[in-house]
């Protein structure tokens, strides 16, 4: 796994949230986990699903998830070589977290014309926020 941020090496003031996020932070890790929830995928299948990520970054993010025990990597001894990635049992426990993020994004983010933005806050959302606070 990558080295934790300097501020996180001694203690986690936001524990357990901060410590949990230290394992799944990274621009692509959440998206990788989202796609692996559907099942085992080959490296190139993941690359096709994430066209904006470079091969180097995807490899690094997958290795960090593997080191954390969230993703498993299986190398098949065939020609050409085949590598499969899947969620481990620990990785599958992240399903509710990833599904909650997907639901929040579906409800609150608008993606159109190559841009993304948050939806305008309406009275209903403001009331819900007041109820939580």
Coordinates of C-alpha atoms in Angstrom, one line a residue, residues 7-111:
X7 CA -0.4 13.7 9.1
X8 CA -1.9 10.2 9.5
X9 CA 1.2 8.3 10.5
X10 CA 1.0 8.9 14.3
X11 CA -2.7 8.9 15.0
X12 CA -6.1 9.2 13.3
X13 CA -8.1 12.1 14.8
X14 CA -11.1 11.2 12.7
X15 CA -10.9 7.5 13.5
X16 CA -12.6 5.3 12.4
X17 CA -13.7 7.3 9.3
X18 CA -10.2 8.7 8.6
X19 CA -8.5 5.4 9.0
X20 CA -11.0 3.6 6.8
X21 CA -10.6 6.3 4.1
X22 CA -6.9 5.9 4.2
X23 CA -7.3 2.4 2.6
X24 CA -9.8 3.4 -0.1
X25 CA -8.7 6.9 -0.9
X26 CA -7.3 7.6 -4.3
X27 CA -9.0 9.0 -7.4
X28 CA -9.7 5.5 -8.9
X29 CA -10.1 3.1 -6.0
X30 CA -13.8 3.7 -5.4
X31 CA -14.5 3.3 -9.1
X32 CA -12.4 0.1 -9.3
X33 CA -14.4 -1.3 -6.4
X34 CA -17.6 -0.3 -8.0
X35 CA -16.8 -2.2 -11.2
X36 CA -15.4 -5.3 -9.3
X37 CA -18.7 -5.5 -7.4
X38 CA -20.2 -7.0 -10.6
X39 CA -17.6 -9.8 -10.4
X40 CA -14.1 -10.8 -11.5
X41 CA -12.6 -8.7 -14.2
X42 CA -9.4 -8.9 -16.2
X43 CA -7.0 -6.0 -16.2
X44 CA -7.9 -4.9 -19.7
X45 CA -11.6 -5.1 -18.9
X46 CA -11.0 -2.7 -16.1
X47 CA -8.9 -0.4 -18.3
X48 CA -11.8 -0.3 -20.9
X49 CA -14.2 0.6 -18.1
X50 CA -11.9 3.4 -16.9
X51 CA -10.7 5.1 -20.1
X52 CA -9.4 8.1 -18.4
X53 CA -6.9 6.2 -16.1
X54 CA -3.4 5.4 -17.3
X55 CA -2.1 1.9 -17.1
X56 CA 0.5 2.9 -14.6
X57 CA -2.0 4.5 -12.2
X58 CA -4.5 1.6 -12.6
X59 CA -1.8 -0.9 -11.8
X60 CA -0.7 1.2 -8.7
X61 CA -4.2 1.5 -7.4
X62 CA -4.9 -2.2 -7.9
X63 CA -1.6 -3.1 -6.1
X64 CA -2.5 -0.9 -3.1
X65 CA -6.0 -2.5 -2.9
X66 CA -4.4 -5.9 -3.1
X67 CA -1.8 -5.0 -0.4
X68 CA -4.7 -3.9 1.9
X69 CA -6.5 -7.2 1.3
X70 CA -9.5 -5.7 -0.4
X71 CA -8.8 -7.0 -3.9
X72 CA -7.3 -10.4 -5.0
X73 CA -5.1 -10.8 -8.0
X74 CA -5.0 -14.2 -9.8
X75 CA -2.3 -14.7 -12.5
X76 CA -3.1 -17.5 -15.0
X77 CA -0.1 -19.3 -16.5
X78 CA -1.3 -19.1 -20.1
X79 CA 0.0 -17.4 -23.2
X80 CA -0.8 -14.6 -23.5
X81 CA -0.7 -14.0 -19.7
X82 CA -4.1 -13.4 -18.1
X83 CA -4.6 -11.6 -14.8
X84 CA -7.9 -11.5 -13.0
X85 CA -9.0 -9.2 -10.2
X86 CA -11.8 -9.8 -7.7
X87 CA -13.0 -8.5 -4.4
X88 CA -11.9 -10.5 -1.4
X89 CA -14.3 -11.2 1.5
X90 CA -13.1 -8.0 3.2
X91 CA -13.5 -6.1 -0.1
X92 CA -17.1 -7.4 -0.4
X93 CA -17.9 -5.8 3.0
X94 CA -17.4 -2.4 1.2
X95 CA -20.5 -3.1 -1.0
X96 CA -22.9 -1.0 1.2
X97 CA -20.4 1.9 1.2
X98 CA -19.9 1.9 -2.6
X99 CA -23.6 1.5 -3.2
X100 CA -24.3 4.5 -0.8
X101 CA -21.8 6.6 -2.7
X102 CA -23.4 5.6 -6.0
X103 CA -26.9 6.4 -4.7
X104 CA -25.7 9.8 -3.4
X105 CA -24.0 10.6 -6.8
X106 CA -27.2 9.5 -8.6
X107 CA -29.3 11.8 -6.5
X108 CA -27.0 14.8 -6.1
X109 CA -24.7 15.0 -9.2
X110 CA -25.5 16.0 -12.7
X111 CA -23.2 14.8 -15.5

